[in-house]
Coordinates of C-alpha atoms (C1' of nucleotides) in Angstrom, one line a residue:
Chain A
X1 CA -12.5 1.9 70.7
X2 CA -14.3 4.7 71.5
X3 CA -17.1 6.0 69.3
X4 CA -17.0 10.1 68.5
X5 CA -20.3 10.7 70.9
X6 CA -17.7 8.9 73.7
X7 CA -14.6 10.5 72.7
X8 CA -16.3 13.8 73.4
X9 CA -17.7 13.0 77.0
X10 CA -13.9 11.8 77.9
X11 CA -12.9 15.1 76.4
X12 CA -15.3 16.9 78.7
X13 CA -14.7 15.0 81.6
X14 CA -11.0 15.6 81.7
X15 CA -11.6 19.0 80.7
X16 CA -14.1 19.5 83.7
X17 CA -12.6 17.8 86.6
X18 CA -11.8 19.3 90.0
X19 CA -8.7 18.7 91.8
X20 CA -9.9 15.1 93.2
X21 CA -10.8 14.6 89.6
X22 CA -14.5 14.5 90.3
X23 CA -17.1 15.9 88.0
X24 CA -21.1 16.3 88.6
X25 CA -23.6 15.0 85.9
X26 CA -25.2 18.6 85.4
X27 CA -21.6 19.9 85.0
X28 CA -21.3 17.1 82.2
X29 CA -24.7 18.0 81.2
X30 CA -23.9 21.7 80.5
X31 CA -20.6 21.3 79.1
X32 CA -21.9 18.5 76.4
X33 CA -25.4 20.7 76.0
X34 CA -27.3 17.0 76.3
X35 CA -29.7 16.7 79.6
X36 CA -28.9 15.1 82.5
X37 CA -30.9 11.6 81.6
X38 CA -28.8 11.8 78.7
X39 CA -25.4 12.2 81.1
X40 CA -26.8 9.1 83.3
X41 CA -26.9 6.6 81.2
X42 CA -24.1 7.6 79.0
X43 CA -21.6 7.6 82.3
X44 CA -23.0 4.1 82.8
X45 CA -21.9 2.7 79.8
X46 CA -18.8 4.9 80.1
X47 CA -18.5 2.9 83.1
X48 CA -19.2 -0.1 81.6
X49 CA -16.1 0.4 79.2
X50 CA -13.5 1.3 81.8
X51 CA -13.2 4.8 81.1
X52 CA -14.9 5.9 84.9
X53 CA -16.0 5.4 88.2
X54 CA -20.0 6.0 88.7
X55 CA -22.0 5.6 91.7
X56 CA -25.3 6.7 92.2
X57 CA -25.8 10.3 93.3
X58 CA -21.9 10.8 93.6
X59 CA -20.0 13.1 91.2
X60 CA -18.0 10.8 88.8
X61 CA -14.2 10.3 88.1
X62 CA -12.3 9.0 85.2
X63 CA -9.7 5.8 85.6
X64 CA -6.2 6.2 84.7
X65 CA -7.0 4.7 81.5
X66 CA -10.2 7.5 80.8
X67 CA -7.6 10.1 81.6
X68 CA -5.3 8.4 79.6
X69 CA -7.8 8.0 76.4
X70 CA -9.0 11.8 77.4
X71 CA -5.4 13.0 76.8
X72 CA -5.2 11.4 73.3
X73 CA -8.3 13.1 72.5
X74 CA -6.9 16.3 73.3
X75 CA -3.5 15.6 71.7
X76 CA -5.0 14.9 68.7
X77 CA -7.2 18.0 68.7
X78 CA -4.1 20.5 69.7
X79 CA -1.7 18.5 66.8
X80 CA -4.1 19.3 64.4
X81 CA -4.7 23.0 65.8
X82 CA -0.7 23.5 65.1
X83 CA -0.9 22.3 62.0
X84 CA -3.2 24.0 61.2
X85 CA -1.9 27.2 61.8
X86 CA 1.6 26.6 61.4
X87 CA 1.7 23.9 57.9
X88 CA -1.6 25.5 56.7
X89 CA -1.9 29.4 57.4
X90 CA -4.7 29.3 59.5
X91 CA -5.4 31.8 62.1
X92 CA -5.3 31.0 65.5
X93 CA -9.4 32.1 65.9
X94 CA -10.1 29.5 62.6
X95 CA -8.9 26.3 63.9
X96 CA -10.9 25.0 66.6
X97 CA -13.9 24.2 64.4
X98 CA -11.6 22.1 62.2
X99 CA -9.9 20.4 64.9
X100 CA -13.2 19.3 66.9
X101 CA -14.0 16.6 63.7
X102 CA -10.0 16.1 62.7
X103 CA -9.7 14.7 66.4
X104 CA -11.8 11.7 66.2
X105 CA -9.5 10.1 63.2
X106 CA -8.7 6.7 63.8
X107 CA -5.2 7.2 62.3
X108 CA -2.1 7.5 64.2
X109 CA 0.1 7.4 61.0
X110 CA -1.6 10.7 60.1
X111 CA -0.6 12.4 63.4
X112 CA 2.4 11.2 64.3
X113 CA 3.1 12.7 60.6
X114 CA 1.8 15.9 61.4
X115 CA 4.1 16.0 64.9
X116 CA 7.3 14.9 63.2
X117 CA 6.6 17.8 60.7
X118 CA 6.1 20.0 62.9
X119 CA 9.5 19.4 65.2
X120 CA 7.2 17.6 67.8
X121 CA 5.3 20.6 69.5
X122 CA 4.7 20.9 73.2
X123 CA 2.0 23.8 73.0
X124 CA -0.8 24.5 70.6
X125 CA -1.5 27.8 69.1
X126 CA -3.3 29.2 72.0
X127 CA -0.3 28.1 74.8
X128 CA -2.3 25.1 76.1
X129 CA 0.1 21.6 75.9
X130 CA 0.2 18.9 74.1
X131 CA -0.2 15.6 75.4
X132 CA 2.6 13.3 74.7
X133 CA 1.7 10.0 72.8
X134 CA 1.1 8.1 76.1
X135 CA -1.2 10.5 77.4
X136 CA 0.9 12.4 80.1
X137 CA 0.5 16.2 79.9
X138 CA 3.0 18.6 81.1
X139 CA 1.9 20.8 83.7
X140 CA 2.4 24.1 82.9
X141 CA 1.9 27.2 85.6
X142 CA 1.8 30.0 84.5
X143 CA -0.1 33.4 85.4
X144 CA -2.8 35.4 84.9
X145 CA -2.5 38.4 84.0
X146 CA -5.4 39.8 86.4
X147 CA -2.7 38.8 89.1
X148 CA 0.4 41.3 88.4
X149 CA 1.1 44.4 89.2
X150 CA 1.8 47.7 88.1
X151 CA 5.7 47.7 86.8
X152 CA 6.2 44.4 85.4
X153 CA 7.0 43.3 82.2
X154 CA 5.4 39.9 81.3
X155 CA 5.3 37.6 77.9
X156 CA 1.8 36.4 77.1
X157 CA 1.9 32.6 77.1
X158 CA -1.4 31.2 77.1
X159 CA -5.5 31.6 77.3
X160 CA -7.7 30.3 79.9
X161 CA -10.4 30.9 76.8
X162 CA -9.8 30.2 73.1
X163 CA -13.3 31.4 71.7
X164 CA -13.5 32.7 68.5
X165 CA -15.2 36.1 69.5
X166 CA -12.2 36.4 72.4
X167 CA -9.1 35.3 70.1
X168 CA -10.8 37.9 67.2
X169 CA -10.9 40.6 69.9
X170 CA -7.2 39.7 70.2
X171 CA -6.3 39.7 67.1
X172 CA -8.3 43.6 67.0
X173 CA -5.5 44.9 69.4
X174 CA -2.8 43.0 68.0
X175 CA -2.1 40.6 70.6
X176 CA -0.4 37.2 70.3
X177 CA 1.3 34.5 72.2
X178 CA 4.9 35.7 72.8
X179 CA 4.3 38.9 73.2
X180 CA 5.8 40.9 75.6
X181 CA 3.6 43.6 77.7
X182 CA 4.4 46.5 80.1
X183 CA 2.1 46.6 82.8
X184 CA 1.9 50.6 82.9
X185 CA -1.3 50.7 85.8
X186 CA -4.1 49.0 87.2
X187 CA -7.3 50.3 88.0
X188 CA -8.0 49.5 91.7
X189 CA -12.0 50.1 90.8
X190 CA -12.5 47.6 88.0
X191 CA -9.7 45.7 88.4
X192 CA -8.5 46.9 84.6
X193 CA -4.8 47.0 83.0
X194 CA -3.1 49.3 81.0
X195 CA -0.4 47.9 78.8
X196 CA 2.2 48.7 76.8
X197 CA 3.7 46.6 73.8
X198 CA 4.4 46.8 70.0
X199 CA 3.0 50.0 68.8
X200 CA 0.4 50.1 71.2
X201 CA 1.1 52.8 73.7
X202 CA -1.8 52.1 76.5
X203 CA -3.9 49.6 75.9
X204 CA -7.0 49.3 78.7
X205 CA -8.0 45.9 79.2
X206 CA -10.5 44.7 80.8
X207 CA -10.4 42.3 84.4
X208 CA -12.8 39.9 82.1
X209 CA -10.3 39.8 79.7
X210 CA -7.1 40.2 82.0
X211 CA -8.8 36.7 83.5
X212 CA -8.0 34.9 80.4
X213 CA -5.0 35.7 79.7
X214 CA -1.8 33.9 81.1
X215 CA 1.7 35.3 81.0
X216 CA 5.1 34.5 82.1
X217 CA 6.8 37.4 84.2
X218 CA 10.0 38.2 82.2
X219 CA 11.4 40.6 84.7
Chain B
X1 CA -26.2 18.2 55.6
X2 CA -25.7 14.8 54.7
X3 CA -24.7 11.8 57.6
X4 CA -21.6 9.8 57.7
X5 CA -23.6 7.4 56.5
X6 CA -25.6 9.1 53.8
X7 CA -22.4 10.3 52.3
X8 CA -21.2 7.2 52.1
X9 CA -24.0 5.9 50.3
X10 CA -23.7 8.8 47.8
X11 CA -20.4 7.9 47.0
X12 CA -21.2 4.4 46.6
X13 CA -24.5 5.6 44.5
X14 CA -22.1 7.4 42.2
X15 CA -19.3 4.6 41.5
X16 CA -21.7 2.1 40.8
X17 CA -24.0 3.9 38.5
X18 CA -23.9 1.8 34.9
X19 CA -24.5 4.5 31.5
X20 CA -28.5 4.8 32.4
X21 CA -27.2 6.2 35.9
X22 CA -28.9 3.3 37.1
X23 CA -27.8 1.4 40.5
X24 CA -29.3 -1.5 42.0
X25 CA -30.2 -2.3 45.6
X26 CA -28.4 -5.5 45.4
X27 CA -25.5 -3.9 43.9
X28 CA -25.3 -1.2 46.6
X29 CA -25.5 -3.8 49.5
X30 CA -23.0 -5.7 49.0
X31 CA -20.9 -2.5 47.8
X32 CA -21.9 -1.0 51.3
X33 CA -21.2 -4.7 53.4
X34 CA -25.1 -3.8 54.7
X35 CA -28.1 -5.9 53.7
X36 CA -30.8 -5.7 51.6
X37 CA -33.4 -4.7 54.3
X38 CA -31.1 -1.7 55.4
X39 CA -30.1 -0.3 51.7
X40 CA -34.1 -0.6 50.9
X41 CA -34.7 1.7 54.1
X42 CA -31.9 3.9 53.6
X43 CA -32.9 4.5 49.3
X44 CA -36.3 5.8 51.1
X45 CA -34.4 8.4 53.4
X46 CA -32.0 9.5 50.3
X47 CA -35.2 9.8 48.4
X48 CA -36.8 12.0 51.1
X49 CA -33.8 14.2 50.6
X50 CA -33.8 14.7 47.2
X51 CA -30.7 12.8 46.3
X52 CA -32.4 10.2 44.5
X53 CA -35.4 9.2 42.4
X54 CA -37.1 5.2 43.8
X55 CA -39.6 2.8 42.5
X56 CA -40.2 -0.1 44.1
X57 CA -38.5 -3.3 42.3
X58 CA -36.9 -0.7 40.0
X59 CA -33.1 0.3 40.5
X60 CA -32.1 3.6 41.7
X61 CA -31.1 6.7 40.2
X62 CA -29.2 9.8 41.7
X63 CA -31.2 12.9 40.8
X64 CA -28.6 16.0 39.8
X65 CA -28.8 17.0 43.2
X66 CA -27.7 13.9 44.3
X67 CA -24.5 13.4 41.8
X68 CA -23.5 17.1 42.6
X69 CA -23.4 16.2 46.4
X70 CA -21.6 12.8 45.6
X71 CA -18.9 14.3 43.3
X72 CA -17.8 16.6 46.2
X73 CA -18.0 13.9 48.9
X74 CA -15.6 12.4 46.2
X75 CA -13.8 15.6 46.2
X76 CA -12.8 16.1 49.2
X77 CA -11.2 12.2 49.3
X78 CA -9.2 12.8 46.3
X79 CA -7.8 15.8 47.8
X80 CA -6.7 14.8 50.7
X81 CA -5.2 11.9 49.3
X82 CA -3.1 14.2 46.7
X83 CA -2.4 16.3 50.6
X84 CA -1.6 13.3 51.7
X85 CA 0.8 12.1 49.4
X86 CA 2.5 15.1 48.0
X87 CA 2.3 17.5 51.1
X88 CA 2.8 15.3 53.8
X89 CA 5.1 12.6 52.4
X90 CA 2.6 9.3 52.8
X91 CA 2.9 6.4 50.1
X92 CA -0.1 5.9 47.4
X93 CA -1.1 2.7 48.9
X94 CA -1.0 4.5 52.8
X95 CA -3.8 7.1 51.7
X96 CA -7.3 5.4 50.9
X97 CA -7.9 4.3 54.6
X98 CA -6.9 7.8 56.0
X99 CA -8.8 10.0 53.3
X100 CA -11.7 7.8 53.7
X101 CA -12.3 9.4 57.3
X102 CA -11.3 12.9 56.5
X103 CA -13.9 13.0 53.4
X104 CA -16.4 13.3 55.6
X105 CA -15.1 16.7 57.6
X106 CA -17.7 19.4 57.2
X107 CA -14.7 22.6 57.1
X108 CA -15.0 24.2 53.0
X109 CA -11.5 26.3 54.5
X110 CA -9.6 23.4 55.2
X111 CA -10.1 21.4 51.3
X112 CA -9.6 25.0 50.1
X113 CA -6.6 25.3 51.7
X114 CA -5.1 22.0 50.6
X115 CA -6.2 22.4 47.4
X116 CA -4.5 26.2 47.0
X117 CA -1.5 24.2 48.5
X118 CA -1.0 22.0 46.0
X119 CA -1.8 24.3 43.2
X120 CA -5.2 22.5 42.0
X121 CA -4.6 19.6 41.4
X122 CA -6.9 17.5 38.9
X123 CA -6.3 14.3 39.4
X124 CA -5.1 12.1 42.8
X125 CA -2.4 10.0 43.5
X126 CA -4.5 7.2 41.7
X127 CA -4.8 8.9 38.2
X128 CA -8.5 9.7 39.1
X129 CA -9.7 12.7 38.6
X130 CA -10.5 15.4 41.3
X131 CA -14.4 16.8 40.7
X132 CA -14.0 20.2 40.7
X133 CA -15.9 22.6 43.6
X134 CA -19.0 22.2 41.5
X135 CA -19.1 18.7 41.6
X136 CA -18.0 18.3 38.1
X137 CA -15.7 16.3 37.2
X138 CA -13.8 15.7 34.2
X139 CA -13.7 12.6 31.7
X140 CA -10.4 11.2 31.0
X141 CA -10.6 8.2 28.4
X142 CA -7.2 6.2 28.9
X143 CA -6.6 3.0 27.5
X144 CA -6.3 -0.8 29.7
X145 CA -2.7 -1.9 29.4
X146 CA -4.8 -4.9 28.6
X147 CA -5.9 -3.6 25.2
X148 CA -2.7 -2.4 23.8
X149 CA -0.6 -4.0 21.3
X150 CA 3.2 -5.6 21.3
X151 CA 5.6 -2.4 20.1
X152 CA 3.1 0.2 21.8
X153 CA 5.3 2.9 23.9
X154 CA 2.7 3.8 26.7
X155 CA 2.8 5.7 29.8
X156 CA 1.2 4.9 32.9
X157 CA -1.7 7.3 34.2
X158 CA -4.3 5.4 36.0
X159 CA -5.3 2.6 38.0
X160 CA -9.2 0.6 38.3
X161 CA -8.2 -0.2 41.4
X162 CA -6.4 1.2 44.6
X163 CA -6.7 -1.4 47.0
X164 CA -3.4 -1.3 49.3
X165 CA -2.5 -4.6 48.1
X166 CA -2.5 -3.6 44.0
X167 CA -0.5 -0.4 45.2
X168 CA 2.1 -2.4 47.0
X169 CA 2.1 -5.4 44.5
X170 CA 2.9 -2.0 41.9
X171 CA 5.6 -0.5 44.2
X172 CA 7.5 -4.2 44.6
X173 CA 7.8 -3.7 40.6
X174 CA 8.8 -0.1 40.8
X175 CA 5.6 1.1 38.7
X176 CA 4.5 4.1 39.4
X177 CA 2.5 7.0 37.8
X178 CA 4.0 8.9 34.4
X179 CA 6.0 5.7 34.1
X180 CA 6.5 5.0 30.0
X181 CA 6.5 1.5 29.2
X182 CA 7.0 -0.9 26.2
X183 CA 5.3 -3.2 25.1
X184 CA 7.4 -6.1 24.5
X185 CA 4.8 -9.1 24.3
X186 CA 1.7 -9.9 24.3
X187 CA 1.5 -13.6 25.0
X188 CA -2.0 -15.0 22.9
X189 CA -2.5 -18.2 25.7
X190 CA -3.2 -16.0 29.0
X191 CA -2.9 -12.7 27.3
X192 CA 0.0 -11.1 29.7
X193 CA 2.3 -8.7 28.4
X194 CA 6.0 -8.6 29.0
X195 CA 6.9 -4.6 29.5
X196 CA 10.4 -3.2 29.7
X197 CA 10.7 0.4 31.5
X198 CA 13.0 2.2 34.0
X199 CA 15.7 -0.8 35.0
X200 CA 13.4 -3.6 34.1
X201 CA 13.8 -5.2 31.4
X202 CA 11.4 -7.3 30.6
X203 CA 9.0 -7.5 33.6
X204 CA 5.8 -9.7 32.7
X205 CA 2.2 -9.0 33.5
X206 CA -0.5 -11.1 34.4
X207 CA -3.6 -10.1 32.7
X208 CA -5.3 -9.3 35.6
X209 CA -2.6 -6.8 36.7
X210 CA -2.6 -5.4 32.6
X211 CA -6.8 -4.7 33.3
X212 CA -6.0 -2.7 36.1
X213 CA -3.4 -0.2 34.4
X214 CA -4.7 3.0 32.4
X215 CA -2.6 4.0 29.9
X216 CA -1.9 7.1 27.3
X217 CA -0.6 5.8 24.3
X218 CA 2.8 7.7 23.5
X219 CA 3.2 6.5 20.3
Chain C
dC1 C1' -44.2 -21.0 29.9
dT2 C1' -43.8 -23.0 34.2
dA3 C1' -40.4 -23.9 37.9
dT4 C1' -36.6 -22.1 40.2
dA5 C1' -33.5 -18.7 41.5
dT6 C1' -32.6 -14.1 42.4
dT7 C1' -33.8 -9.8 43.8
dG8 C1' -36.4 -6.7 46.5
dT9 C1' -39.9 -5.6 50.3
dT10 C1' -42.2 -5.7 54.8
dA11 C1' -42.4 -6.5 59.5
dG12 C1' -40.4 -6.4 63.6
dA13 C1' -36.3 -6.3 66.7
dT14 C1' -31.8 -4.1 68.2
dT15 C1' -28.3 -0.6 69.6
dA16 C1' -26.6 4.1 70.4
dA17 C1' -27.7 8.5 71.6
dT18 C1' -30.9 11.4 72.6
dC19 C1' -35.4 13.5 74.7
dT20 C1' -39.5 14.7 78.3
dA21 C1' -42.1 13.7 82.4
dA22 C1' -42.2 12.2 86.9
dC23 C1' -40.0 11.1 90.9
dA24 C1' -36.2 10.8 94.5
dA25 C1' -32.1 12.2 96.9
dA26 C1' -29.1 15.8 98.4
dA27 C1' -28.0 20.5 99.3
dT28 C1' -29.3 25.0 100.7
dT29 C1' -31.5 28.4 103.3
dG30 C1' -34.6 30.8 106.2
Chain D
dC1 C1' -34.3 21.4 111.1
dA2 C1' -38.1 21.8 108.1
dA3 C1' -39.1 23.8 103.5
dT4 C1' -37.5 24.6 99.2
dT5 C1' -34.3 24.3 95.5
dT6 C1' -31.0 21.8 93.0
dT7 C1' -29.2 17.7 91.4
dG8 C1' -29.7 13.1 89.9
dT9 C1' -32.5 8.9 88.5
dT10 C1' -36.0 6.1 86.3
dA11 C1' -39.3 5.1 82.9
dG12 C1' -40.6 5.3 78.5
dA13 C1' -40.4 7.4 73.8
dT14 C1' -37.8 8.8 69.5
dT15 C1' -34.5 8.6 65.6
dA16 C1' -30.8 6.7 62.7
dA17 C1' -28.8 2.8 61.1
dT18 C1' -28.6 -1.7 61.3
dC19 C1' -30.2 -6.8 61.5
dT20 C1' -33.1 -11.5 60.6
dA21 C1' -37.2 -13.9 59.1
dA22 C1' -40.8 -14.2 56.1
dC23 C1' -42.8 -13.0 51.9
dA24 C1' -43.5 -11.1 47.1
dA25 C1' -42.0 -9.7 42.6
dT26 C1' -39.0 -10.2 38.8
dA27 C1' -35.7 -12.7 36.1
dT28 C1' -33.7 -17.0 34.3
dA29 C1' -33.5 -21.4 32.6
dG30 C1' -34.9 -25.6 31.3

DNA sequence: CTATATTGTTAGATTAATCTAACAAAATTG
DNA sequence: CAATTTTGTTAGATTAATCTAACAATATAG
């Protein structure tokens, strides 16, 4: 069984691999804030265990069962983000914190309550998917937002970024997942977007945040 | 911030304290499964802290400091056991294992939450009592089943022990919490106790089950 | 009250996860 | 393509939490 310290590295792994599934030690290093000695000999007991493929001087890649082991991680983490908000009243901008210890429970009991409470979920609060309980994760493909035009009317469905500081910005303008937007204009200088949706008339957003944000086009 | 580890001990430090407050290193090793060697190193480190006060070949003593940090360690298990059991559906013998991990979650929000849930609740599933967000925790004097008297009308409200197999040896024999039962017999040889309550009539307890049961006399 | 048993301590080793310093390979760039 | 920068590795140290073996102090029991 994985220890927390490991659970974390799969976490990041997963979370940082390219389309061959290969990820560089001072990637690892950055993401996990440890230095790169640190990163070497923690991918070779990694190794050691299954979880990846190392060579020396080559980027590393996890096995089916790391990716595997990876996605429970993260389904444990986005269960207990639900959850959170939706059995507990948290905000979408509170939970992450939480989540990043709840994950590394040894319990299944505990979430596989947690999912049959909640109807079995297939997104978490911030539109990213759930892993089901054998690891597979739906691919999802949506848009963003920096990529429509003028004219079109899209519902926001996910974040590229969940950061507290980005979800409380958010929260400032009244945005949420399932919202729908008008896409009134956009600024071919700066690459910004005006939008229209609830009560708010023409809201400017920036291409930094218009990045992060994934819709679905509804028309 | 107190480790894992050091919280554990803490706990440990508090449950086995005798009326002087004093615990010894013996006591705690074998409370702990470490040995000797380790508990000895590990009383220096909690001294260090300030949780406790050390002399060598003397036994230990948690300074204030140290209870107050204990008690809310404890806390935060009875908590989420009560969560457990009354907001997410789990039996009383399910909870220990679970609530033994989430203790040691470092997120005041989330126990608040769980706690405002359930309306403050002052005791767990157990009978014990819930230390309150001070760390202070309130003395209930119930009675051992094994003290009490043929004819006594008693109700159930506590338990020494919560191992899983006491809950589900309880829970074959329908006994549960708030439960009133009569004394029908004490028998003088082995000193078990023949009770009648719900749909049993006349169910008989061994004395080392009757030790285990706190009790409120009703009348 | 001495002998024995129990309890506690010290010394030194081990493992997991981390670090810095020094070096080596690979990638980039003029 | 040689020089430089970036990336990755090795060696060796550190800290937390654990262990065993050896020894020392305290408690117990004839």
């Amino acid at each position: 069984m994985a220890s927390q310290t490991e659970e974390n590295y799969l976490k990041s792994l997963f979370n940082l691999a390219n389309e061959k599934g290969e990820v560089n030690i001072s990637e690892l290093a950055s993401q996990m804030q440890v230095s790169m000695p640190t990163v070497n000999s923690m991918v070779k007991t990694l190794q050691k265990n299954g979880w990846l493929i190392y060579e020396k001087y080559k980027p590393v890649t996890l096995t089916p069962e790391g990716k595997k082991d990876a996605a429970l991680v993260i389904r444990k983490h986005r269960l207990t983000e639900m959850f959170l908000v939706n059995k507990m009243g948290f905000g979408w901008e509170e939970v992450h914190e939480i989540a990043e210890q709840v994950e590394h429970i040894h319990a299944p009991k505990f979430f596989e309550r947690m999912d049959e409470m909640m109807g079995y979920p297939t997104i978490d609060p911030h539109g990213s998917p759930i892993p089901d309980k054998l690891g597979r994760i739906q691919e999802i493909n949506y848009l963003s937002l920096s990529d429509c035009k003028a004219g079109q009317l899209v519902k926001l469905a996910g974040l590229t970024n969940s950061s507290t500081e980005f979800l409380e910005f958010l929260n400032g303008r009244n945005l949420s997942l399932g919202i729908e937007l008008t896409i009134r204009s956009k600024e071919a200088y700066d690459q910004s977007i005006v939008v229209s949706y609830l009560n708010h008339n023409s809201e400017t957003l920036s291409e930094k945040v218009c990045e992060k944000l994934l819709v679905k086009v509804v028309e």
